Coordinates of N, CA, C and O and ligand atoms in Angstrom, one line a residue:
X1 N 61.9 72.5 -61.8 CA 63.3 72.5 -62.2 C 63.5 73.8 -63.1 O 64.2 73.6 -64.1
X2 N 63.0 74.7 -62.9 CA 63.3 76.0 -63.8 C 64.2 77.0 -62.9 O 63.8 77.5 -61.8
X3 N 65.2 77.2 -63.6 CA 66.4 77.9 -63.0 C 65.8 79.5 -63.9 O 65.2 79.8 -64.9
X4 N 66.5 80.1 -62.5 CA 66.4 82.0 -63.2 C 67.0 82.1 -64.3 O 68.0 81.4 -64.4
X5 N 66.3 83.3 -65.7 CA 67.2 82.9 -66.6 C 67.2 82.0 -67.7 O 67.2 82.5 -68.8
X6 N 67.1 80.7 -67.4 CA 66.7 79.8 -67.9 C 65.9 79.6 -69.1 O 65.3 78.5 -69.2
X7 N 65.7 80.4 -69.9 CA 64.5 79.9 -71.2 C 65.0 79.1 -71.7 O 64.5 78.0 -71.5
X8 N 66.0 79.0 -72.4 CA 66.2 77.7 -73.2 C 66.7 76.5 -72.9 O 67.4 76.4 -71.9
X9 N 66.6 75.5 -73.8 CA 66.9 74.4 -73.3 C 67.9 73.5 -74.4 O 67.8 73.8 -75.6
X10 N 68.9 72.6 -74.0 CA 69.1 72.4 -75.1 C 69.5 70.5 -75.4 O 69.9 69.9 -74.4
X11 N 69.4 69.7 -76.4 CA 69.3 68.6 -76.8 C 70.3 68.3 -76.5 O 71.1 69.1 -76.9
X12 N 70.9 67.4 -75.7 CA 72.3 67.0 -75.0 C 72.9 66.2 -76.4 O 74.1 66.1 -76.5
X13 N 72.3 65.8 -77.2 CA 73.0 64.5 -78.7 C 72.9 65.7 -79.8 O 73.9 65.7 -80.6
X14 N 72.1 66.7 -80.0 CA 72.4 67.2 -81.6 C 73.0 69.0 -81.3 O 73.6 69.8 -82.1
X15 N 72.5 69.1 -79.8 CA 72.8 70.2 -79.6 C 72.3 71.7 -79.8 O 72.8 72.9 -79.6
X16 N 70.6 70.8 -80.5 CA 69.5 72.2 -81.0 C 69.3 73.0 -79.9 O 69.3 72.4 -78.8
X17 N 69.1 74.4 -79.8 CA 68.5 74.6 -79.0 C 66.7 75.0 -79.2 O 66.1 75.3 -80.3
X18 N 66.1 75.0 -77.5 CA 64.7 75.0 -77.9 C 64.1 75.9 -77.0 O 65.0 76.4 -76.3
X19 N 63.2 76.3 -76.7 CA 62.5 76.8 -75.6 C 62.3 76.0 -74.7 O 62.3 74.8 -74.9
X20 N 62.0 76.7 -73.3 CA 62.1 76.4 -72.0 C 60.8 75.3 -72.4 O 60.9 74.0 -72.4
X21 N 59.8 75.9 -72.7 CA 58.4 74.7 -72.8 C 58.6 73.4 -73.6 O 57.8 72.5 -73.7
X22 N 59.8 73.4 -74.1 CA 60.1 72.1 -75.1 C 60.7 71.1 -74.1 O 61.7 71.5 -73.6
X23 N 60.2 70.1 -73.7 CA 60.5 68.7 -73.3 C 61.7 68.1 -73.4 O 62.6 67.9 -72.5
X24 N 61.4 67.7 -75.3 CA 62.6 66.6 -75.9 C 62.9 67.3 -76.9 O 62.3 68.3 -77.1
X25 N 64.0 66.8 -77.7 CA 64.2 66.9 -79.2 C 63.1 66.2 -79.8 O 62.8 65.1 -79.2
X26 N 62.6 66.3 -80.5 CA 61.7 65.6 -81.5 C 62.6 64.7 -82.3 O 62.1 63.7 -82.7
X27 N 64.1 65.0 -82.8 CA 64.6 64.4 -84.1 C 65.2 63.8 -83.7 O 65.7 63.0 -84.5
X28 N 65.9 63.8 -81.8 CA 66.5 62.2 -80.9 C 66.0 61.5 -80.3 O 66.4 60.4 -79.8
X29 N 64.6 62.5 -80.2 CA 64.1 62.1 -78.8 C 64.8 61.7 -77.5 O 65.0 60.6 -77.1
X30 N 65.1 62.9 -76.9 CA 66.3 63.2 -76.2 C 66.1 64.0 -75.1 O 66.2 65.2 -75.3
X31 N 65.6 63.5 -73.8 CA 65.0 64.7 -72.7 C 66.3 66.0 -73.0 O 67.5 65.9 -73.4
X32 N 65.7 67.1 -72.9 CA 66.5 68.5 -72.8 C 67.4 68.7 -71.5 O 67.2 68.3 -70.4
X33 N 68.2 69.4 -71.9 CA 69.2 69.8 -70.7 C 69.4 71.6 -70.6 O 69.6 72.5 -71.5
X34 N 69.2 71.7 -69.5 CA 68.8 73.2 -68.8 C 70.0 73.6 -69.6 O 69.6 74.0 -70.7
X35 N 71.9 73.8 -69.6 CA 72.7 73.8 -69.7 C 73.2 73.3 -71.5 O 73.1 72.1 -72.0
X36 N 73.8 74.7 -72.2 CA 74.3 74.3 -73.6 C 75.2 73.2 -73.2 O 75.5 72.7 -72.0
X37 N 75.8 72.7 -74.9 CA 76.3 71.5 -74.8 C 77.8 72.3 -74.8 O 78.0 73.5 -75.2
X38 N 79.1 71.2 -74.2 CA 80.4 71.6 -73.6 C 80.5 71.7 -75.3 O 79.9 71.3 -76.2
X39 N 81.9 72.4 -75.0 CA 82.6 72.9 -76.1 C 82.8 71.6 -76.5 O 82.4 71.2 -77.7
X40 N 83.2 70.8 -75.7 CA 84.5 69.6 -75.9 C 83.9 68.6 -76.8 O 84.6 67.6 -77.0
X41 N 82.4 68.8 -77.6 CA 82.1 68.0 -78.6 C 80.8 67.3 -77.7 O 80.8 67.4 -76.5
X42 N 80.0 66.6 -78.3 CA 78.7 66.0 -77.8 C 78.9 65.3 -76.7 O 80.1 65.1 -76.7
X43 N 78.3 64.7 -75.7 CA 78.3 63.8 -74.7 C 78.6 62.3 -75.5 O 78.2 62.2 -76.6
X44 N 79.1 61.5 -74.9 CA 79.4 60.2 -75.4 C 78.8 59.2 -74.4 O 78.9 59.5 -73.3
X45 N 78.2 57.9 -74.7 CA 77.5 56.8 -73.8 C 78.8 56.0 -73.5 O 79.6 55.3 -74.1
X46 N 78.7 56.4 -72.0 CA 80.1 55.4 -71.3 C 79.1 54.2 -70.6 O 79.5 53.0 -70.4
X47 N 77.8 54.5 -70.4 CA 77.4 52.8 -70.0 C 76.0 52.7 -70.3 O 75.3 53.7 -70.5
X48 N 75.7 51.5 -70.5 CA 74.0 51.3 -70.5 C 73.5 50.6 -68.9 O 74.2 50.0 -68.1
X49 N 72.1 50.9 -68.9 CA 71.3 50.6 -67.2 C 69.7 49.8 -68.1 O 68.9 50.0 -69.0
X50 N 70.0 48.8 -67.1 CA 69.0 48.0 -67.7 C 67.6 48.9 -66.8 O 66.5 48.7 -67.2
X51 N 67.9 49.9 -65.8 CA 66.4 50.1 -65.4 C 66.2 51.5 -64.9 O 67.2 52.2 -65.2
X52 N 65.3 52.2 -64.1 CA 66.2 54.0 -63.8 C 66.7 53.5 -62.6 O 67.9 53.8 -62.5
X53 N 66.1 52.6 -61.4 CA 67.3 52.4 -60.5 C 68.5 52.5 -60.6 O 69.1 53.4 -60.1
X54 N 69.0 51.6 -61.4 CA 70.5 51.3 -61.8 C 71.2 53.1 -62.6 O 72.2 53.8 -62.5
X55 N 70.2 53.0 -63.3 CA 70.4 54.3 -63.9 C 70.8 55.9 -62.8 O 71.7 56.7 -62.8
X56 N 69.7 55.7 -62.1 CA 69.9 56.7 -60.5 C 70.9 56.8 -60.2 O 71.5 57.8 -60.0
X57 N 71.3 55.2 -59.9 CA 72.4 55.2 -58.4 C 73.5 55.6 -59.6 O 74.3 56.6 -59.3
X58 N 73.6 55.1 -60.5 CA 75.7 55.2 -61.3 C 75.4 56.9 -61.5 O 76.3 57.8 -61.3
X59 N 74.3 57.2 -62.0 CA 74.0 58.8 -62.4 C 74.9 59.7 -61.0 O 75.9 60.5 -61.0
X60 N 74.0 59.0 -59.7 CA 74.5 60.0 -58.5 C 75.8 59.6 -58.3 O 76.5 60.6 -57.8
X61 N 76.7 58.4 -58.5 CA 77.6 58.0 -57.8 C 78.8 58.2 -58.9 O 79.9 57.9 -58.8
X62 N 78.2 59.0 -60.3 CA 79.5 59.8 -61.1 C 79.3 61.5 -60.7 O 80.2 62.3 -60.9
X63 N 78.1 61.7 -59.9 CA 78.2 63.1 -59.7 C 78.8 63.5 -58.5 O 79.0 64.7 -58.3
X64 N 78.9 62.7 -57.6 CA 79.8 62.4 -56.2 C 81.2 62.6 -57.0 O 82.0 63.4 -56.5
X65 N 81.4 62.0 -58.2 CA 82.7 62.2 -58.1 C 83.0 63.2 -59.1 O 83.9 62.9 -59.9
X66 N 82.1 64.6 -59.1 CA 82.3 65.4 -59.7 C 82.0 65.7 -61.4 O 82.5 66.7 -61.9
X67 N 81.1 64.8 -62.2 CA 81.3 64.5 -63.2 C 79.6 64.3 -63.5 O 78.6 63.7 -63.0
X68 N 79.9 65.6 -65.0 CA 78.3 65.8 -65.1 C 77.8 64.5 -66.1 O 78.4 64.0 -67.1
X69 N 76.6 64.3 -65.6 CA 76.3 63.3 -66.2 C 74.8 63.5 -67.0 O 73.9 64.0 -66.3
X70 N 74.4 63.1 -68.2 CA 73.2 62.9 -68.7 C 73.0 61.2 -68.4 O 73.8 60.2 -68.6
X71 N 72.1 61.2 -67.9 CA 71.1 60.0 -67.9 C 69.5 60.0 -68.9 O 68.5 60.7 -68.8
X72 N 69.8 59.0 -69.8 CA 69.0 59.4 -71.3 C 67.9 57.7 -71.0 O 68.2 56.5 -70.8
X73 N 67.0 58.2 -71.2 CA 66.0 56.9 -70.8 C 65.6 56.6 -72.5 O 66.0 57.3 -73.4
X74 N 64.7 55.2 -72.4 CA 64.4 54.7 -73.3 C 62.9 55.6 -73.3 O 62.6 56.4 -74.2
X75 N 62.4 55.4 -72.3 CA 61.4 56.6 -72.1 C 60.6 57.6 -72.2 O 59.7 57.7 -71.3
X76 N 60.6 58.4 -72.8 CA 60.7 59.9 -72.3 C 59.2 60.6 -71.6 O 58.1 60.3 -72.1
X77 N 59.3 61.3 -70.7 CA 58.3 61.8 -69.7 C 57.9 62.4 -70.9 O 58.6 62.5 -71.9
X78 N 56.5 63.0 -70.6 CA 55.5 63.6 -71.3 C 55.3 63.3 -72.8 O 54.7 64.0 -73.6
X79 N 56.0 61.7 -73.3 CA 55.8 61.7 -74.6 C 54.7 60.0 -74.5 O 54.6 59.2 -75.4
X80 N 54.3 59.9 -73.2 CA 53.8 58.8 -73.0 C 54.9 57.8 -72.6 O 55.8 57.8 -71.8
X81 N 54.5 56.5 -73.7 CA 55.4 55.3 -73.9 C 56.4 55.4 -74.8 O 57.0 54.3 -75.0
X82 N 56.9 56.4 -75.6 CA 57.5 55.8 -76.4 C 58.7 55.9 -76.3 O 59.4 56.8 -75.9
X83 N 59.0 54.7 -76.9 CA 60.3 54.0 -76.4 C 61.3 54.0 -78.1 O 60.7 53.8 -79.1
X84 N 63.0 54.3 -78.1 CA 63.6 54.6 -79.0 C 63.7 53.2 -79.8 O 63.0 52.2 -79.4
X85 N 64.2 53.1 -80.5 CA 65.0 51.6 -81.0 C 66.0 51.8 -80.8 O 66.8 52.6 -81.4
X86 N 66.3 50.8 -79.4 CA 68.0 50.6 -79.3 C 68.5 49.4 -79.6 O 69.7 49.4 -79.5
X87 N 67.8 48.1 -80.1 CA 68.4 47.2 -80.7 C 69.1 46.5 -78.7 O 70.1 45.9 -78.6
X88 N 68.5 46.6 -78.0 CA 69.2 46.3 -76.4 C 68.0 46.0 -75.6 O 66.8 46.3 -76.0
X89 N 68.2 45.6 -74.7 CA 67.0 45.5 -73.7 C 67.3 46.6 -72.9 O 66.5 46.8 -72.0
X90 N 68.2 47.4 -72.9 CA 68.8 48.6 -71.9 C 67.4 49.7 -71.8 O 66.4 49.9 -72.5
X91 N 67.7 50.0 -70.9 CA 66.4 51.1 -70.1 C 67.0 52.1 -71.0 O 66.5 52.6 -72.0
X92 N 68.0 52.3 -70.5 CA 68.6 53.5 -70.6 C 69.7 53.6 -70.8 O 70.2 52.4 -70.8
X93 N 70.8 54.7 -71.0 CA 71.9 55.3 -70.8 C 72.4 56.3 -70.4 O 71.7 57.3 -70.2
X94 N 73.8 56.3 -70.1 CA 74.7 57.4 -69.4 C 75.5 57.5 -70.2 O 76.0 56.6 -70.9
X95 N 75.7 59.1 -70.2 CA 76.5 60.1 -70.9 C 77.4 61.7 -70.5 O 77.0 62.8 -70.2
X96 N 78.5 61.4 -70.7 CA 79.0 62.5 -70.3 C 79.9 63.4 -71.2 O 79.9 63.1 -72.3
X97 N 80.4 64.3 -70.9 CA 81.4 64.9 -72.0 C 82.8 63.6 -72.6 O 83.4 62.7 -71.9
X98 N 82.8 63.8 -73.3 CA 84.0 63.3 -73.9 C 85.3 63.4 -73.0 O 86.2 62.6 -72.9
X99 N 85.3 64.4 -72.4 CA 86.8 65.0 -71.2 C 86.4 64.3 -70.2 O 87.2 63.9 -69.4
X100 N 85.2 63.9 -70.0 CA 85.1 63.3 -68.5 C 84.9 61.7 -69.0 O 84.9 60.8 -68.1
X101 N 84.8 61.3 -70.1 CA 84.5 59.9 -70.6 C 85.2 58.8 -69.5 O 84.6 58.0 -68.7
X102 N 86.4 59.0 -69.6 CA 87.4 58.0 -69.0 C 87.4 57.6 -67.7 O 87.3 56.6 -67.1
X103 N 87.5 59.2 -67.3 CA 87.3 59.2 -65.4 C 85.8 58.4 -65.4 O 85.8 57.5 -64.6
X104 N 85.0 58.5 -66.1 CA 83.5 58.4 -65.5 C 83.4 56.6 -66.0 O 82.6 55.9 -65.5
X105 N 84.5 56.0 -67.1 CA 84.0 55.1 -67.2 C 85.1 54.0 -66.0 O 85.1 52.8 -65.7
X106 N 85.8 54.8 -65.7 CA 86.8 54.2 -64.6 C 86.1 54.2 -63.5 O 85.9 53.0 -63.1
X107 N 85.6 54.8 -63.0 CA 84.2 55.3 -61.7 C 83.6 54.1 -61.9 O 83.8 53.2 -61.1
X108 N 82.6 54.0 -62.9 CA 81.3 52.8 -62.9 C 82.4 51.6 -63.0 O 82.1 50.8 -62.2
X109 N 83.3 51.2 -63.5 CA 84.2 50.3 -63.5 C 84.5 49.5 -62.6 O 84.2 48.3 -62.7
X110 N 85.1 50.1 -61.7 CA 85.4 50.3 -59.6 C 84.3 49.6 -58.7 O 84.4 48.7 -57.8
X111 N 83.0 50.5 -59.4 CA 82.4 50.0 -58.5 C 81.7 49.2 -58.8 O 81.2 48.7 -57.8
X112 N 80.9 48.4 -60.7 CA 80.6 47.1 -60.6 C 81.8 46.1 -60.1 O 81.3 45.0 -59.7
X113 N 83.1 46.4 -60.0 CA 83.5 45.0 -60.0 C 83.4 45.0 -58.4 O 83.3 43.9 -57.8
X114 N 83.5 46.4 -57.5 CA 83.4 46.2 -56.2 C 82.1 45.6 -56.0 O 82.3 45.0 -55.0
X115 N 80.7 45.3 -56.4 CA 79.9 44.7 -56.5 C 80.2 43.3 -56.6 O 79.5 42.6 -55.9
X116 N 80.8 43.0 -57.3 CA 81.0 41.5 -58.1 C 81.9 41.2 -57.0 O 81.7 40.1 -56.6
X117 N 83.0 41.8 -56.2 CA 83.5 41.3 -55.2 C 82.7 40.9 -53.9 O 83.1 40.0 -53.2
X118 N 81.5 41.6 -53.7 CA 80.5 41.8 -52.7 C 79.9 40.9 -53.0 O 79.9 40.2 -52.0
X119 N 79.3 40.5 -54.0 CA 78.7 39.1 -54.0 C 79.2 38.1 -53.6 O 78.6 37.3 -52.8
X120 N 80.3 37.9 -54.0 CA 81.2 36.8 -54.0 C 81.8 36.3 -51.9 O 82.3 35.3 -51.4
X121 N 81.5 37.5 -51.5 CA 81.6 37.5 -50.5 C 80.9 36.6 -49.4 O 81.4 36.3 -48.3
X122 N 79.7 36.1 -49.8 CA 78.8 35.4 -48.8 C 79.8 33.8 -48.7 O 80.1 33.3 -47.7
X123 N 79.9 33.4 -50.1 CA 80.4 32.1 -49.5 C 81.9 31.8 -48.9 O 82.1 30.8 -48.2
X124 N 82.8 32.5 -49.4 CA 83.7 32.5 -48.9 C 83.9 33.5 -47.2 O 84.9 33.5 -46.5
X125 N 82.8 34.0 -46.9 CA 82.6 34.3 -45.8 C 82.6 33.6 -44.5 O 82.9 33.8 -43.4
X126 N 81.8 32.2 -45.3 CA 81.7 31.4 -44.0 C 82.7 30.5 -43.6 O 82.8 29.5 -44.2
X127 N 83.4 30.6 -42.7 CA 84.8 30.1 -41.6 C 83.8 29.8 -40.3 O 82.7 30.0 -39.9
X128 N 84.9 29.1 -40.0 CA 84.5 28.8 -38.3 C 83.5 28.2 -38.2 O 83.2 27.9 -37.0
X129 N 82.6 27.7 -39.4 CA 81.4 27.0 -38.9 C 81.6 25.8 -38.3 O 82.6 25.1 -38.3
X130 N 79.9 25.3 -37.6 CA 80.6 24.5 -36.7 C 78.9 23.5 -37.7 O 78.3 22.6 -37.2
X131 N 78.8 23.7 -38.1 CA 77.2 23.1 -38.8 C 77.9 22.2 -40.0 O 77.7 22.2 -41.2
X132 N 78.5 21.5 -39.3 CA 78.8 19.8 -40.5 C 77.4 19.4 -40.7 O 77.4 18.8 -41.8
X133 N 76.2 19.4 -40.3 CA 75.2 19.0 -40.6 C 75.2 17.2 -39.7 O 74.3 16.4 -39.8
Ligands
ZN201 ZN1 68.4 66.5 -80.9

């Protein structure tokens, strides 16, 4: 993942910057982002993911709709296990600019409840049966 150019890196929450070889922030513990932080003020947490699956799919399915996204784990790679204190069982979180907050929290919005509709779908699905038992 090293873009031309590229040496620094920078803390998507405090907005330090660090060298390319730096990982995380040490003082958010905060995977690094190739890209300074937007004018428009720090990234804000529009949802929590209980796992990176869940974290994956809403990550790709706000960048489908054009909208950059940090995905911030409880995790962090190369620091072993350790895990933040979030006071949540949440894996993880998603974060975007402040300008994109709304759109992005209308997005994941849509489509849990389109989920919650899809569930709901099996029982009211069955018509026509003919299995009275
Ligand atoms: Zn930081």
């Amino acid at each position: 993942m090293s873009e031309p150019g590229g040496r620094f890196r920078w803390c998507p929450e405090c907005g330090t910057r660090y060298d390319a070889g730096t990982v995380a922030c040490p003082g958010c513990r905060v995977v690094l982002v190739a890209d300074p932080p937007v004018a428009g003020g720090a990234p804000v947490v529009i949802h929590k993911v209980p796992d990176a699956a869940a974290g994956a799919l809403l990550a790709g399915l706000l960048e489908h709709h054009g909208l950059r996204v940090h995905l911030r784990s409880a995790t962090l790679p190369g620091y072993g296990n350790v895990r933040r204190d979030w006071g949540t069982t949440a894996w993880g979180e998603l974060l975007v600019s402040p300008d994109d907050a709304d759109e992005a929290r209308e997005v994941i919005s849509e489509y849990l409840s389109a989920l919650e509709r899809g569930g709901q779908v099996r029982d009211a699905d069955v018509e026509g049966g003919s299995g009275a038992l």
